[in-house]
PDB file of C-alpha atoms in Angstrom:
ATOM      1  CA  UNK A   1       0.000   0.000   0.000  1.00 75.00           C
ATOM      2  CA  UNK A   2       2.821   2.192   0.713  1.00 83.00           C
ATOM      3  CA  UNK A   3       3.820   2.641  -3.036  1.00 86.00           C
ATOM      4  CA  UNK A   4       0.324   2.951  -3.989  1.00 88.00           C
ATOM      5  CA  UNK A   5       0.723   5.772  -2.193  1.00 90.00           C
ATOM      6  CA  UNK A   6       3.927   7.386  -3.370  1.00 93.00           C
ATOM      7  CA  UNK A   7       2.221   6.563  -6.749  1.00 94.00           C
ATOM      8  CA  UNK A   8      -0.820   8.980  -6.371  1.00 94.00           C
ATOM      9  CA  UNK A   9       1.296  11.494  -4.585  1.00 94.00           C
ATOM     10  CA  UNK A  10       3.469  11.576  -7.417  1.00 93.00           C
ATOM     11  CA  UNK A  11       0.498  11.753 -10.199  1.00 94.00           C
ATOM     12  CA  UNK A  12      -1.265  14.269  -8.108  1.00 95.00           C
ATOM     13  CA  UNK A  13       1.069  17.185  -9.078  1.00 95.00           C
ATOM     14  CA  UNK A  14      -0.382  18.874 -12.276  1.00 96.00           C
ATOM     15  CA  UNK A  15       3.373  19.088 -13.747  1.00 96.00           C
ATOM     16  CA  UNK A  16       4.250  15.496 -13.096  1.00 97.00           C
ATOM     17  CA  UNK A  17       0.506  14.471 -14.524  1.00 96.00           C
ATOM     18  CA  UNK A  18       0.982  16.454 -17.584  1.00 97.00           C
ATOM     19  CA  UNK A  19       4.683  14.330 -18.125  1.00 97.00           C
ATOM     20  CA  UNK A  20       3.117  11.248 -17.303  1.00 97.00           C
ATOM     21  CA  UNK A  21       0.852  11.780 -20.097  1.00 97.00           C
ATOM     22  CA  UNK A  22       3.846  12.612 -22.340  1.00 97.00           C
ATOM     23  CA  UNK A  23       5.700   9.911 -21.389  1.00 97.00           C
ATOM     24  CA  UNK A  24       2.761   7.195 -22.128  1.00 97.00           C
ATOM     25  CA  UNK A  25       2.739   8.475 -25.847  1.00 96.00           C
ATOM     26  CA  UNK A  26       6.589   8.901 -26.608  1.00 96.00           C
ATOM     27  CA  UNK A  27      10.008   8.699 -25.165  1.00 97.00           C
ATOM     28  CA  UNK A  28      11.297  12.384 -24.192  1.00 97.00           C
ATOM     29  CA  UNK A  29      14.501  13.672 -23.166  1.00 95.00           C
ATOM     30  CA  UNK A  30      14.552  16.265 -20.926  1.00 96.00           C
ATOM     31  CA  UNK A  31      15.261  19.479 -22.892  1.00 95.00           C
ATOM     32  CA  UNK A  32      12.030  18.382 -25.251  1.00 96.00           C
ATOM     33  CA  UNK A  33      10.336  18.457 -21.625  1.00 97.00           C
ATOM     34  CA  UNK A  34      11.760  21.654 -20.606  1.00 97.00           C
ATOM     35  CA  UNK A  35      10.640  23.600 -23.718  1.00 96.00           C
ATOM     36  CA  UNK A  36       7.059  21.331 -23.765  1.00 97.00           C
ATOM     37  CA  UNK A  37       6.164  22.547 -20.477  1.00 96.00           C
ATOM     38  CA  UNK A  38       8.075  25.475 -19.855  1.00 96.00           C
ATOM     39  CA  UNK A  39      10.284  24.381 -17.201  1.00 96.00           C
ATOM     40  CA  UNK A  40      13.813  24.471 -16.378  1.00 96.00           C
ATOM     41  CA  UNK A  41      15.988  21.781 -16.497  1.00 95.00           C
ATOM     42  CA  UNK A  42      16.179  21.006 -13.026  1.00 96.00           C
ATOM     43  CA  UNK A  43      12.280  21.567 -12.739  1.00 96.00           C
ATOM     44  CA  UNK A  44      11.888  18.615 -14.775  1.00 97.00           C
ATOM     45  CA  UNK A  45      14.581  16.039 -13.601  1.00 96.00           C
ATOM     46  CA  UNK A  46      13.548  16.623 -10.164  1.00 96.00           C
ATOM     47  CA  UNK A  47       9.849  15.663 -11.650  1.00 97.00           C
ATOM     48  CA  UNK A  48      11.356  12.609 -13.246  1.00 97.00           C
ATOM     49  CA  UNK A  49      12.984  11.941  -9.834  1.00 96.00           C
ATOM     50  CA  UNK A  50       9.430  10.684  -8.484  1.00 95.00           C
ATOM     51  CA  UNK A  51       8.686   8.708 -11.079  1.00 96.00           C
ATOM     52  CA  UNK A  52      12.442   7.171 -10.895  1.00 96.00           C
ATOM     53  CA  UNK A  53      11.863   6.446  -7.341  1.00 94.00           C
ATOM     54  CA  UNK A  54       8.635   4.277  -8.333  1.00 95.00           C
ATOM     55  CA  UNK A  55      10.353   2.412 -10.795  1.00 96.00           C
ATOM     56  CA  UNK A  56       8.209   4.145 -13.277  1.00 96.00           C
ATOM     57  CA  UNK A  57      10.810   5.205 -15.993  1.00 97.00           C
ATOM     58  CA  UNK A  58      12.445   3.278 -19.222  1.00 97.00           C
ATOM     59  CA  UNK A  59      15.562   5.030 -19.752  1.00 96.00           C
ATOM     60  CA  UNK A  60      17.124   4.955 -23.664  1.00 96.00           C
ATOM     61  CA  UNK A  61      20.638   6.163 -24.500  1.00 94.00           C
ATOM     62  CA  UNK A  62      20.871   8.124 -27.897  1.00 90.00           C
ATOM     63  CA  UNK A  63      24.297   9.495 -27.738  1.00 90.00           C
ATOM     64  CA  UNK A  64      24.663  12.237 -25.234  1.00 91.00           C
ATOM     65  CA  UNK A  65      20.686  12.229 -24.482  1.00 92.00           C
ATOM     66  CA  UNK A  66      18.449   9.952 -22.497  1.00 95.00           C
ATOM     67  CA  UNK A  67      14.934   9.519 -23.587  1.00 97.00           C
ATOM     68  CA  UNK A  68      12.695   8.556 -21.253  1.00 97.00           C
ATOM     69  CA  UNK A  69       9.375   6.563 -21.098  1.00 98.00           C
ATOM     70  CA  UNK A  70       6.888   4.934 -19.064  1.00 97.00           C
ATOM     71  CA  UNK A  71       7.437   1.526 -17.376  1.00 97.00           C
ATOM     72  CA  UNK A  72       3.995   0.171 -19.038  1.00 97.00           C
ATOM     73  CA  UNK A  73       4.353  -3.135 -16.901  1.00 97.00           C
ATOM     74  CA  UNK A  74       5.126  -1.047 -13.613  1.00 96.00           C
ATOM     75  CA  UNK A  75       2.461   1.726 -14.579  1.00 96.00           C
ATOM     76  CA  UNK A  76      -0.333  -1.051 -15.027  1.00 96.00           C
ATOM     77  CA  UNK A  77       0.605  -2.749 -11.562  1.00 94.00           C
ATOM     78  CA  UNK A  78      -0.199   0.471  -9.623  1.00 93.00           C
ATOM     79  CA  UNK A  79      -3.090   0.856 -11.730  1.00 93.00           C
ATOM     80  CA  UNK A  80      -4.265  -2.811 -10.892  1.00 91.00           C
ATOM     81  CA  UNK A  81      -3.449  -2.167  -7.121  1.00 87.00           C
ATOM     82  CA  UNK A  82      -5.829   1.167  -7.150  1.00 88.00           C
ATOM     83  CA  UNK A  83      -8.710  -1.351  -8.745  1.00 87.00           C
ATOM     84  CA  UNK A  84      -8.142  -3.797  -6.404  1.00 83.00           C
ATOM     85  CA  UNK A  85      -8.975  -1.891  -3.428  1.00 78.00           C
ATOM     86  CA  UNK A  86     -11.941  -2.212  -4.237  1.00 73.00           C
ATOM     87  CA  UNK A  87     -12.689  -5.837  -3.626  1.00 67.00           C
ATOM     88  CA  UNK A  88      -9.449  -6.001  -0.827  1.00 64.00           C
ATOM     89  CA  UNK A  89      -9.792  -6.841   2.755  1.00 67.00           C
ATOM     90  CA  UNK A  90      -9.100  -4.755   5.188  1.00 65.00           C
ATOM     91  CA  UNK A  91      -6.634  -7.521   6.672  1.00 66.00           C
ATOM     92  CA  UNK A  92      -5.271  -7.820   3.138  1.00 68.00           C
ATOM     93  CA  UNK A  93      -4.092  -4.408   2.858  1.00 67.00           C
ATOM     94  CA  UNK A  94      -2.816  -4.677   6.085  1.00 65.00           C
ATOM     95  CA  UNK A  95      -5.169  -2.020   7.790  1.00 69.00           C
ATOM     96  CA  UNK A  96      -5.814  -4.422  10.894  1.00 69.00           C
ATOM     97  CA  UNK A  97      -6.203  -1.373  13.221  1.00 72.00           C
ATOM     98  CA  UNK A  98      -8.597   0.105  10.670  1.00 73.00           C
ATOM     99  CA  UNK A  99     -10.661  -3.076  10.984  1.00 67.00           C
ATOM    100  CA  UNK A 100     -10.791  -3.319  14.702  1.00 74.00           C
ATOM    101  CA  UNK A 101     -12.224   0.343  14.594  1.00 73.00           C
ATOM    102  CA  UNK A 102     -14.665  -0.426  12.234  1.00 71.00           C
ATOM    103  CA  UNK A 103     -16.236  -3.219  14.252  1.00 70.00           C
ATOM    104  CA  UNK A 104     -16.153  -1.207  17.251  1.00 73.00           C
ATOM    105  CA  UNK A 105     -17.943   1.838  15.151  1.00 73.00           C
ATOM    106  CA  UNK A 106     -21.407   0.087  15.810  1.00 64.00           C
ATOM    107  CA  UNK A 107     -20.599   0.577  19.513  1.00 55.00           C
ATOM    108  CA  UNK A 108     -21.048   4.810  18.860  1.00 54.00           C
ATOM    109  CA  UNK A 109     -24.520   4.230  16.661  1.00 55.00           C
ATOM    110  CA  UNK A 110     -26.730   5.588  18.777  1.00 51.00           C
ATOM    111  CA  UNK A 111     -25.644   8.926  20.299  1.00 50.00           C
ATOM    112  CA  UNK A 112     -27.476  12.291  21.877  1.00 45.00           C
ATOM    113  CA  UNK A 113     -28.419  14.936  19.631  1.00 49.00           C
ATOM    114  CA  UNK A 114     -28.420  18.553  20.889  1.00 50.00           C
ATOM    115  CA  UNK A 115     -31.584  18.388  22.177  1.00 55.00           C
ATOM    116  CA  UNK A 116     -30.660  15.235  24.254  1.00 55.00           C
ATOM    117  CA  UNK A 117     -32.891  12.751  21.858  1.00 57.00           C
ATOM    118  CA  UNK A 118     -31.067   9.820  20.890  1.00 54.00           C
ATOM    119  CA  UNK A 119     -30.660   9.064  17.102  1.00 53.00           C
ATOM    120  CA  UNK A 120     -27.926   8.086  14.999  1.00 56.00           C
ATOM    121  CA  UNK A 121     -24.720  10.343  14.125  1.00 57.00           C
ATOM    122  CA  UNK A 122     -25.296  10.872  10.758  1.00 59.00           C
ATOM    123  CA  UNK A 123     -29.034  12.162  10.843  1.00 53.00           C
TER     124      UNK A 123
END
Protein backbone atom coordinates (compact mmCIF):
# COMPACT_ATOMS: atom_id res chain seq x y z
CA UNK A 1 0.00 0.00 0.00
CA UNK A 2 2.82 2.19 0.71
CA UNK A 3 3.82 2.64 -3.04
CA UNK A 4 0.32 2.95 -3.99
CA UNK A 5 0.72 5.77 -2.19
CA UNK A 6 3.93 7.39 -3.37
CA UNK A 7 2.22 6.56 -6.75
CA UNK A 8 -0.82 8.98 -6.37
CA UNK A 9 1.30 11.49 -4.58
CA UNK A 10 3.47 11.58 -7.42
CA UNK A 11 0.50 11.75 -10.20
CA UNK A 12 -1.27 14.27 -8.11
CA UNK A 13 1.07 17.19 -9.08
CA UNK A 14 -0.38 18.87 -12.28
CA UNK A 15 3.37 19.09 -13.75
CA UNK A 16 4.25 15.50 -13.10
CA UNK A 17 0.51 14.47 -14.52
CA UNK A 18 0.98 16.45 -17.58
CA UNK A 19 4.68 14.33 -18.12
CA UNK A 20 3.12 11.25 -17.30
CA UNK A 21 0.85 11.78 -20.10
CA UNK A 22 3.85 12.61 -22.34
CA UNK A 23 5.70 9.91 -21.39
CA UNK A 24 2.76 7.20 -22.13
CA UNK A 25 2.74 8.48 -25.85
CA UNK A 26 6.59 8.90 -26.61
CA UNK A 27 10.01 8.70 -25.17
CA UNK A 28 11.30 12.38 -24.19
CA UNK A 29 14.50 13.67 -23.17
CA UNK A 30 14.55 16.27 -20.93
CA UNK A 31 15.26 19.48 -22.89
CA UNK A 32 12.03 18.38 -25.25
CA UNK A 33 10.34 18.46 -21.63
CA UNK A 34 11.76 21.65 -20.61
CA UNK A 35 10.64 23.60 -23.72
CA UNK A 36 7.06 21.33 -23.76
CA UNK A 37 6.16 22.55 -20.48
CA UNK A 38 8.07 25.48 -19.85
CA UNK A 39 10.28 24.38 -17.20
CA UNK A 40 13.81 24.47 -16.38
CA UNK A 41 15.99 21.78 -16.50
CA UNK A 42 16.18 21.01 -13.03
CA UNK A 43 12.28 21.57 -12.74
CA UNK A 44 11.89 18.62 -14.77
CA UNK A 45 14.58 16.04 -13.60
CA UNK A 46 13.55 16.62 -10.16
CA UNK A 47 9.85 15.66 -11.65
CA UNK A 48 11.36 12.61 -13.25
CA UNK A 49 12.98 11.94 -9.83
CA UNK A 50 9.43 10.68 -8.48
CA UNK A 51 8.69 8.71 -11.08
CA UNK A 52 12.44 7.17 -10.89
CA UNK A 53 11.86 6.45 -7.34
CA UNK A 54 8.64 4.28 -8.33
CA UNK A 55 10.35 2.41 -10.79
CA UNK A 56 8.21 4.14 -13.28
CA UNK A 57 10.81 5.21 -15.99
CA UNK A 58 12.45 3.28 -19.22
CA UNK A 59 15.56 5.03 -19.75
CA UNK A 60 17.12 4.96 -23.66
CA UNK A 61 20.64 6.16 -24.50
CA UNK A 62 20.87 8.12 -27.90
CA UNK A 63 24.30 9.50 -27.74
CA UNK A 64 24.66 12.24 -25.23
CA UNK A 65 20.69 12.23 -24.48
CA UNK A 66 18.45 9.95 -22.50
CA UNK A 67 14.93 9.52 -23.59
CA UNK A 68 12.69 8.56 -21.25
CA UNK A 69 9.38 6.56 -21.10
CA UNK A 70 6.89 4.93 -19.06
CA UNK A 71 7.44 1.53 -17.38
CA UNK A 72 3.99 0.17 -19.04
CA UNK A 73 4.35 -3.13 -16.90
CA UNK A 74 5.13 -1.05 -13.61
CA UNK A 75 2.46 1.73 -14.58
CA UNK A 76 -0.33 -1.05 -15.03
CA UNK A 77 0.60 -2.75 -11.56
CA UNK A 78 -0.20 0.47 -9.62
CA UNK A 79 -3.09 0.86 -11.73
CA UNK A 80 -4.27 -2.81 -10.89
CA UNK A 81 -3.45 -2.17 -7.12
CA UNK A 82 -5.83 1.17 -7.15
CA UNK A 83 -8.71 -1.35 -8.75
CA UNK A 84 -8.14 -3.80 -6.40
CA UNK A 85 -8.97 -1.89 -3.43
CA UNK A 86 -11.94 -2.21 -4.24
CA UNK A 87 -12.69 -5.84 -3.63
CA UNK A 88 -9.45 -6.00 -0.83
CA UNK A 89 -9.79 -6.84 2.76
CA UNK A 90 -9.10 -4.75 5.19
CA UNK A 91 -6.63 -7.52 6.67
CA UNK A 92 -5.27 -7.82 3.14
CA UNK A 93 -4.09 -4.41 2.86
CA UNK A 94 -2.82 -4.68 6.08
CA UNK A 95 -5.17 -2.02 7.79
CA UNK A 96 -5.81 -4.42 10.89
CA UNK A 97 -6.20 -1.37 13.22
CA UNK A 98 -8.60 0.10 10.67
CA UNK A 99 -10.66 -3.08 10.98
CA UNK A 100 -10.79 -3.32 14.70
CA UNK A 101 -12.22 0.34 14.59
CA UNK A 102 -14.66 -0.43 12.23
CA UNK A 103 -16.24 -3.22 14.25
CA UNK A 104 -16.15 -1.21 17.25
CA UNK A 105 -17.94 1.84 15.15
CA UNK A 106 -21.41 0.09 15.81
CA UNK A 107 -20.60 0.58 19.51
CA UNK A 108 -21.05 4.81 18.86
CA UNK A 109 -24.52 4.23 16.66
CA UNK A 110 -26.73 5.59 18.78
CA UNK A 111 -25.64 8.93 20.30
CA UNK A 112 -27.48 12.29 21.88
CA UNK A 113 -28.42 14.94 19.63
CA UNK A 114 -28.42 18.55 20.89
CA UNK A 115 -31.58 18.39 22.18
CA UNK A 116 -30.66 15.24 24.25
CA UNK A 117 -32.89 12.75 21.86
CA UNK A 118 -31.07 9.82 20.89
CA UNK A 119 -30.66 9.06 17.10
CA UNK A 120 -27.93 8.09 15.00
CA UNK A 121 -24.72 10.34 14.12
CA UNK A 122 -25.30 10.87 10.76
CA UNK A 123 -29.03 12.16 10.84
Amino acid sequence: MKNLLLFLKCIADENRLKILKLLLGDPYCVCQLQELLSKSQSSISQHLSYFKELDLLNERQSSKWTYYSINRKKYDQYLAELIALNSSSLKELKLTELEEKLNNLSAAEVIANTNGEKGSCCN
